[in-house]
Coordinates of C-alpha atoms in Angstrom, one line a residue:
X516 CA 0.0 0.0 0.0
X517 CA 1.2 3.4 -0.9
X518 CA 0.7 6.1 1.7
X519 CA 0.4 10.2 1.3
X520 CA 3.8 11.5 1.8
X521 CA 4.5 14.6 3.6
X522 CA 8.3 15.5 1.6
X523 CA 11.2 17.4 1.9
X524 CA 14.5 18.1 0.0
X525 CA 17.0 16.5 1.5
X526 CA 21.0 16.1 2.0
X527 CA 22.2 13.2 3.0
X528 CA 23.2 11.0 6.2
X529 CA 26.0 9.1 5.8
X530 CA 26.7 5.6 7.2
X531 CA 29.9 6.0 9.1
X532 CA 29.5 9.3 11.4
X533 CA 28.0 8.9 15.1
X534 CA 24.9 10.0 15.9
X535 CA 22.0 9.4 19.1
X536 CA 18.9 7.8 18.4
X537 CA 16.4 8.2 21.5
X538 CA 13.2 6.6 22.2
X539 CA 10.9 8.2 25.2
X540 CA 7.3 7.5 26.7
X541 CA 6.7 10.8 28.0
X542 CA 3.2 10.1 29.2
X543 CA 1.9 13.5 27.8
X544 CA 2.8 16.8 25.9
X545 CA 0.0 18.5 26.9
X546 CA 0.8 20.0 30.0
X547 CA 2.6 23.3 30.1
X548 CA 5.9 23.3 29.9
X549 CA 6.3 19.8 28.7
X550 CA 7.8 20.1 25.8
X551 CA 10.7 22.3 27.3
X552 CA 11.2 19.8 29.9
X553 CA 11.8 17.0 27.4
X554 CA 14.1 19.4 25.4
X555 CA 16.4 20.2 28.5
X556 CA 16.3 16.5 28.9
X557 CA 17.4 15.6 25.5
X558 CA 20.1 18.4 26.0
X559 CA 21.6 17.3 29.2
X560 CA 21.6 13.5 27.6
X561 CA 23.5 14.7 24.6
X562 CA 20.8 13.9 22.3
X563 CA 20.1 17.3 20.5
X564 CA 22.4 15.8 17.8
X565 CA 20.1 13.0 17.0
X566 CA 17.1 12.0 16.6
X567 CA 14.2 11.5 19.1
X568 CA 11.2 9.4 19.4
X569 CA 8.1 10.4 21.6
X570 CA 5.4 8.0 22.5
X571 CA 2.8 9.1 24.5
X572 CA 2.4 12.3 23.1
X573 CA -1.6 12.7 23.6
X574 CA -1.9 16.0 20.9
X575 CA -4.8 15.8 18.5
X576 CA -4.1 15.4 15.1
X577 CA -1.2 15.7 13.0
X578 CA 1.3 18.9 12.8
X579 CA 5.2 19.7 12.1
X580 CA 6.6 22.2 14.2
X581 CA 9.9 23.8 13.1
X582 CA 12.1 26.3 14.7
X583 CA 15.9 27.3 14.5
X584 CA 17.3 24.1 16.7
X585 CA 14.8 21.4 16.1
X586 CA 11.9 20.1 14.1
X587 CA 9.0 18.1 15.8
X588 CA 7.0 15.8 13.7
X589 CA 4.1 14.2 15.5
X590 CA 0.9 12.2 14.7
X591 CA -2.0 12.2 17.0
X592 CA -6.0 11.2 16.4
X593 CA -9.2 12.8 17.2
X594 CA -9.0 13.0 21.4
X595 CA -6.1 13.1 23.5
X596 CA -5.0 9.8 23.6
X597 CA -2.2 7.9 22.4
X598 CA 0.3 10.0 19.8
X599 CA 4.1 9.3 18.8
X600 CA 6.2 11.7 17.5
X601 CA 10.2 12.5 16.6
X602 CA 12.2 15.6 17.5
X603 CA 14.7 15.9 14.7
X604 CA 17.7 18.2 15.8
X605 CA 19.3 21.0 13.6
X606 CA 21.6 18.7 11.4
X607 CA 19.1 16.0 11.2
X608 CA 15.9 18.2 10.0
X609 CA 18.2 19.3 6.9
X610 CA 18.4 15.7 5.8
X611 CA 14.6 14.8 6.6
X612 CA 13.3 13.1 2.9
X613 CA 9.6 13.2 3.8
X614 CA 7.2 11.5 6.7
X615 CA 3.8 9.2 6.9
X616 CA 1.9 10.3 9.7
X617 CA 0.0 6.6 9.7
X618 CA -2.1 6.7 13.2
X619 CA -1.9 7.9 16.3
X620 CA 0.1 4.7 17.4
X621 CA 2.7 5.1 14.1
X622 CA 4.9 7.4 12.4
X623 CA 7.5 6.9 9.9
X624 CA 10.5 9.8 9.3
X625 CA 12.8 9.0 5.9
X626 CA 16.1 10.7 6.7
X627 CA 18.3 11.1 3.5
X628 CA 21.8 9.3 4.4
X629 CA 25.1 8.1 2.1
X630 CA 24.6 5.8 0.4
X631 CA 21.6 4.7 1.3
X632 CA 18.0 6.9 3.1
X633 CA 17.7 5.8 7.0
X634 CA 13.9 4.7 8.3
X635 CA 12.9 6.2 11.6
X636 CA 9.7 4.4 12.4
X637 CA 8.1 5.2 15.9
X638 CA 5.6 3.8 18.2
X639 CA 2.9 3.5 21.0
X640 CA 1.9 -0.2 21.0
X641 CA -1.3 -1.4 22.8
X642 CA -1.3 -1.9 26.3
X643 CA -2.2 -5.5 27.6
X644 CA -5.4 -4.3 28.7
X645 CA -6.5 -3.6 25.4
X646 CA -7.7 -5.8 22.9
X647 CA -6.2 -8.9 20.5
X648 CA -8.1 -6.7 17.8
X649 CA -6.3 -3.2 18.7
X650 CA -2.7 -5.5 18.6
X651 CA -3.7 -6.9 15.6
X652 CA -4.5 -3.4 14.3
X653 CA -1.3 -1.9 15.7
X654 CA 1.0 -4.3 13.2
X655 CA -0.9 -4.1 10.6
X656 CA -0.1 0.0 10.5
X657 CA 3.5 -1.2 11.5
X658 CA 3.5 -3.2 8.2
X659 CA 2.4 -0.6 6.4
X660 CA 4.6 1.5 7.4
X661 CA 7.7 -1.0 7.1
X662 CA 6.5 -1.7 3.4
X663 CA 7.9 1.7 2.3
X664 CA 11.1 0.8 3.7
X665 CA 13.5 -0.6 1.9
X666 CA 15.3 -3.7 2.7
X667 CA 18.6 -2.6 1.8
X668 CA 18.3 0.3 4.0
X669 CA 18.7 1.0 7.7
X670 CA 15.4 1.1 9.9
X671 CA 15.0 1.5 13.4
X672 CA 11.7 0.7 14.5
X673 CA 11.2 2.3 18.6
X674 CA 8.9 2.9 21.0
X675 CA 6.7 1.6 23.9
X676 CA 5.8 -2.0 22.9
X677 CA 4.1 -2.8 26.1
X678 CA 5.6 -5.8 26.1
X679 CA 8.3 -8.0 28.4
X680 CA 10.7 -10.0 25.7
X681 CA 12.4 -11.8 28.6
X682 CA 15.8 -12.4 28.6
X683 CA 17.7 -14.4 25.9
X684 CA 16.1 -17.0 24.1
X685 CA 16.4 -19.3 20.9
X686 CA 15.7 -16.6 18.5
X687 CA 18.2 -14.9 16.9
X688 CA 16.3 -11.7 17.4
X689 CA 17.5 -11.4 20.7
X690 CA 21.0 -10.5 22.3
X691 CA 21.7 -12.1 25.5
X692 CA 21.3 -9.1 27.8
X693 CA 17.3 -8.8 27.4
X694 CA 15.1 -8.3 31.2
X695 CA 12.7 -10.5 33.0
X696 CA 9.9 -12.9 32.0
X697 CA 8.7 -12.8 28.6
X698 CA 4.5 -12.3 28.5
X699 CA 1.8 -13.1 25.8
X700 CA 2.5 -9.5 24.1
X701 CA 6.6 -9.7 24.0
X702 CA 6.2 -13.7 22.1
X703 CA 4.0 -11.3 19.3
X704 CA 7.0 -9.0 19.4
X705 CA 10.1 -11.7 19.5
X706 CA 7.6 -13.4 16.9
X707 CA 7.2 -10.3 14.8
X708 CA 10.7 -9.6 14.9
X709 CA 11.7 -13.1 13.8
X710 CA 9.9 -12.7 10.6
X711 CA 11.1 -9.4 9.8
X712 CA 14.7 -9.7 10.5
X713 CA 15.1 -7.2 13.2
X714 CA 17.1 -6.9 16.2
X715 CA 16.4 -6.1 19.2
X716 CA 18.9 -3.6 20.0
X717 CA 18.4 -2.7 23.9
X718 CA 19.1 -6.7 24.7
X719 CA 22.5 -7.0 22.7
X720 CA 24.6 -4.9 25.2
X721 CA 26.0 -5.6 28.7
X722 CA 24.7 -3.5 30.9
X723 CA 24.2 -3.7 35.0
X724 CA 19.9 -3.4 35.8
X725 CA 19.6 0.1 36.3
X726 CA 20.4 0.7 32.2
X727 CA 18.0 -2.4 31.0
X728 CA 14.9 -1.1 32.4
X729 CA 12.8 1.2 30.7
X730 CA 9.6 1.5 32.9
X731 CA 8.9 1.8 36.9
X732 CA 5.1 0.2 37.8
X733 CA 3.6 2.8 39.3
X734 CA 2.8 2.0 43.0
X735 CA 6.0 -0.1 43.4
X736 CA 9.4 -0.8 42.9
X737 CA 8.9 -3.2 40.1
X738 CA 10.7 -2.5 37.1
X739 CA 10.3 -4.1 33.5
X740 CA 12.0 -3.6 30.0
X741 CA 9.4 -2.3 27.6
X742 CA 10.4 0.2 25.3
X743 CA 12.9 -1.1 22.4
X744 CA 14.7 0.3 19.6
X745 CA 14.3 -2.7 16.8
X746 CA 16.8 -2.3 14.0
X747 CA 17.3 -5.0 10.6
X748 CA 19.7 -7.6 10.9
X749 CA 21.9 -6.4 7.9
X750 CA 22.7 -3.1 10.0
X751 CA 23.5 -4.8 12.9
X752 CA 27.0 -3.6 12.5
X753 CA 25.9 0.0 12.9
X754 CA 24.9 -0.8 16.5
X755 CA 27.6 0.7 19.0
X756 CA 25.5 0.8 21.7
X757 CA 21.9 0.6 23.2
X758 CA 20.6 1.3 26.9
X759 CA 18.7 2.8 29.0
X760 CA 19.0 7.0 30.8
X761 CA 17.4 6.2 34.2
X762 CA 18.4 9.6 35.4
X763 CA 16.2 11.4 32.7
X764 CA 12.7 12.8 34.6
X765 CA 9.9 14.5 32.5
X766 CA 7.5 13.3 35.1
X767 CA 7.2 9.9 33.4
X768 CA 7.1 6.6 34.8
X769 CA 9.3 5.3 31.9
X770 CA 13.0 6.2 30.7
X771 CA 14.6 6.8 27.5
X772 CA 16.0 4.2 25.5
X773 CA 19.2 5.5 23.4
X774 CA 21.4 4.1 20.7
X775 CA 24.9 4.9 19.5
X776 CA 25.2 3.9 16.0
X777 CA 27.0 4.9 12.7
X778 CA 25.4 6.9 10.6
X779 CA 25.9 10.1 8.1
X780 CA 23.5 12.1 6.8
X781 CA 22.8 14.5 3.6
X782 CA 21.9 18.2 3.4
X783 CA 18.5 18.7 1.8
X784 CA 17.4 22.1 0.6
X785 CA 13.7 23.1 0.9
X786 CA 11.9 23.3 -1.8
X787 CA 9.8 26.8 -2.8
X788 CA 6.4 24.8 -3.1
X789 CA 6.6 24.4 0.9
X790 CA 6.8 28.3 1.4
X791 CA 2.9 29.6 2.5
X792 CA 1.1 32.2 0.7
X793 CA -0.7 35.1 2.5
X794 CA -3.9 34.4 -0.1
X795 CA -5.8 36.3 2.8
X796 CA -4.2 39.4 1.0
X797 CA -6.2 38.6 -2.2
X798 CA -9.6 39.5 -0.2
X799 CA -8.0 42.6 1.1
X800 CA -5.9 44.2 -1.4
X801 CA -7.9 44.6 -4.7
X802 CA -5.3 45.5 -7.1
X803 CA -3.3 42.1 -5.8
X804 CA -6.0 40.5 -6.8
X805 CA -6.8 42.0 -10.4
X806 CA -2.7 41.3 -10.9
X807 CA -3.3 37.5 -9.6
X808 CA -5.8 37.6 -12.1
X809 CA -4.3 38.8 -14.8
X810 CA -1.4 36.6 -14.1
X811 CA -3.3 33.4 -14.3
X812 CA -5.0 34.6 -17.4
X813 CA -1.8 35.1 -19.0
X814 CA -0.6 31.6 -18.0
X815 CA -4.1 29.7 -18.8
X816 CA -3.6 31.4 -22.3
X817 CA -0.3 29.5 -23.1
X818 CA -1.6 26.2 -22.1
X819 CA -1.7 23.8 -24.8
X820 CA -4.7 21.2 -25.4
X821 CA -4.5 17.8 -24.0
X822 CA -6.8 14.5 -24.5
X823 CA -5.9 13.4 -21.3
X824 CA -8.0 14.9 -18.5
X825 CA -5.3 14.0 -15.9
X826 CA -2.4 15.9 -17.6
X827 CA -5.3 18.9 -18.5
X828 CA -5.8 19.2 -14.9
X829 CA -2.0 19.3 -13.9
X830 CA -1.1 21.9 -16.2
X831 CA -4.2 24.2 -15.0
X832 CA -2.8 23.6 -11.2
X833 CA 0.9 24.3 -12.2
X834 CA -0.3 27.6 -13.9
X835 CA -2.5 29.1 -10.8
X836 CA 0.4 27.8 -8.4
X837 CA 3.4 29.6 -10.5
X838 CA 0.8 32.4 -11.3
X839 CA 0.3 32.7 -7.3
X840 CA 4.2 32.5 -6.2
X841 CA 4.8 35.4 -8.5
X842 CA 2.4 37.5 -7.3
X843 CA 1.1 36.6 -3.9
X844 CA 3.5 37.5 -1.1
X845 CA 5.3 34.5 1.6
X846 CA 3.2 34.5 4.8
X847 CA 4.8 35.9 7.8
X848 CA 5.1 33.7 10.3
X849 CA 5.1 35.5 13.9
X850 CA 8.0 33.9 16.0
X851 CA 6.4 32.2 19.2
X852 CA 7.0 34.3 22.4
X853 CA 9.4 31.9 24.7
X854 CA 7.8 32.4 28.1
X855 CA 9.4 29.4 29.8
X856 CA 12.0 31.1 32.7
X857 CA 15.1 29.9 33.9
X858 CA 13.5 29.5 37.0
X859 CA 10.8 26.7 36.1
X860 CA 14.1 25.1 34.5
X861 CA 16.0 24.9 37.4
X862 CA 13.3 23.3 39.2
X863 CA 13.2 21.3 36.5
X864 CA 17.0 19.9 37.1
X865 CA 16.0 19.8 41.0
X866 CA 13.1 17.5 40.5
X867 CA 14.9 15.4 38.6
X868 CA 17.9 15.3 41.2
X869 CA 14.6 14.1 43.6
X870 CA 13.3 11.3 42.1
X871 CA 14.6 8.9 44.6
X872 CA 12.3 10.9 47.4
X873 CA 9.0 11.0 46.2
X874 CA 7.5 13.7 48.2
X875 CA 10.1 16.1 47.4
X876 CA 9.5 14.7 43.7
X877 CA 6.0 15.1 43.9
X878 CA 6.1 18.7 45.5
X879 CA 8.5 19.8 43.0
X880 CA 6.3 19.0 40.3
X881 CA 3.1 20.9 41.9
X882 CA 5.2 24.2 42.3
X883 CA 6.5 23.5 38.0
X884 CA 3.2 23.1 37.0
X885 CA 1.9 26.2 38.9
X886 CA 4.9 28.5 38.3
X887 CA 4.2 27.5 34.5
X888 CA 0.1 28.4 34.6
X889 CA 1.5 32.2 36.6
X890 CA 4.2 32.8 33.4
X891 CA 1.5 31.4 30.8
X892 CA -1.2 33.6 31.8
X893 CA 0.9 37.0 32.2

């Protein structure tokens, strides 16, 4: 099946340079100051050069945010539930090739790289509460997605799989460093993975317990591995390392899940058909508008006659789009007022430095959220 692309013009990633590739269940980015949080996070772990995967994310809908340092690609549905999404640093956003916003449980991100594009596919896998039909649904997006990857090319496949792989088995798409006892949901996965030819990179590394597990139970001390990065067998060699930041706090109750690996990207320049048009202005201003008009008269007149209704139509939409990027002025976009303080930041750090005391923890987070709802409001 071939899905509606979302594409960019890209340089490329080459296979050879180092770069982070994070995966994070952040519960929610809906609460103020969230998304700063997470970035301060990503900075203190070294990460802004890399790529990030969100799961969790609980906007509605779909959107691409892009400012100087990062770009944040997300994919949400109709309520505030579920959501993935992947912060792309600086280097990384010049190299983005295009994205499939599948679901709110799966997003794919094409990165240009040498020689070959790179596949960042991200997700938020049913819980085990939910239904064999939801899990059943959840791979079959994950196919789709996978089948407009390449198999000669590198794909990392991420996220919350809510679901306990165990430690080292038979299968050859496990390392020997994997956590626990595997359930119903991680034999789908290990299954799943088997077929596909991926690795499951988080289990292949020696690590002591406090960089294998991924997610605290609330409640108690119990802690399980359940958030993987998954990568094809043929790029196994990329793999330098994989575990997992258990000194990282958003006020989540899992941790991120990084990999080293070897990769290189390419430059990609963006392409004039992505700036916006003010077409507001055509309302407003009435000689723009009798000089749009004109324009797309002029263009319509050159047109030649075609048989073929599809290639009629294309050469009427190429004329009223060149006619409009001639004429019509770029939208300005109004830069977004930064109203998060250093203050709430360094409570930030200091909650994190708490997690080990939970009412400081907790308290910490009350005075964030209502130093963030004072700054908001002024």
């Amino acid at each position: 099946m071939t899905l509606d692309r979302q594409q960019a013009t890209a340089s490329r990633l080459k296979l050879g340079d180092k770069m982070k590739i994070a995966t994070w269940n952040v519960r929610t980015m809906l609460q103020k100051g969230k998304f700063d949080n997470i970035k301060q996070e990503i900075d203190r772990m070294k990460i802004s050069t890399g790529i990030s995967g969100v799961s969790e994310v609980r906007r509605k809908g779909a959107g691409n945010i892009v400012s100087e340092k990062f770009q944040f690609i997300f994919s949400g549905g109709s309520d505030h539930e579920r959501g993935v999404g992947v912060i792309l640093d600086q280097k990384v956003s010049k190299a983005l090739n295009g994205y499939w916003q599948i679901s709110d449980r799966v997003l794919l991100v094409k990165i240009a790289g040498k020689p070959m594009d790179i596949n960042i596919i991200q997700v938020y896998a049913p819980t085990s509460a939910s239904s064999n039909e939801d899990l059943e649904k959840f791979y079959e997006e994950l196919e789709q997605a996978k089948s407009n990857c390449k198999n000669d090319e590198p794909t990392f496949i991420m996220g919350d799989f809510n679901a306990k792989v165990g430690e080292r088995g038979e299968e050859k798409s496990l390392g020997q460093h994997g956590l626990g006892i595997r359930n119903e949901r991680g034999e789908h996965l290990v299954e799943w993975c088997e077929t596909n030819d991926l690795l499951i990179a988080n289990t292949c590394f020696k690590q002591p317990l406090r960089r294998k597990w991924t997610w605290k139970k609330p409640g108690d001390d119990t802690k399980n591995q359940i958030d993987y990065i998954l990568v094809n067998d043929r790029f196994k060699n990329a793999l330098l390392s994989a575990k997992s930041y258990p000194g990282a706090d958003c006020f989540s109750d899992h941790v991120p899940v990084v990999a080293v690996v070897r990769l290189k990207l390419k430059k990609i320049k963006t392409q004039p058909g992505n700036i916006k048009l003010n077409i507001g202005l055509l309302k407003a201003d009435q000689d723009l508008r009798q000089r749009y008009t004109v324009a797309v008269k002029r263009r319509f007149q050159g047109l030649e006659e075609f048989e073929e209704v599809e290639q009629h139509w294309q050469n009427l939409k190429e004329a009223i789009t060149e006619a409009a990027s001639t004429v019509i002025p770029p939208m300005r976009q109004k830069a977004k007022q930064k109203w998060m303080t250093d203050e709430i930041l360094d409570l930030i750090d200091k909650r994190r430095q708490a997690k080990n005391d939970k009412e400081v923890y907790e308290n910490l987070h009350r005075v964030i959220r209502k130093k963030c709802d004072e700054v908001k409001e002024v």
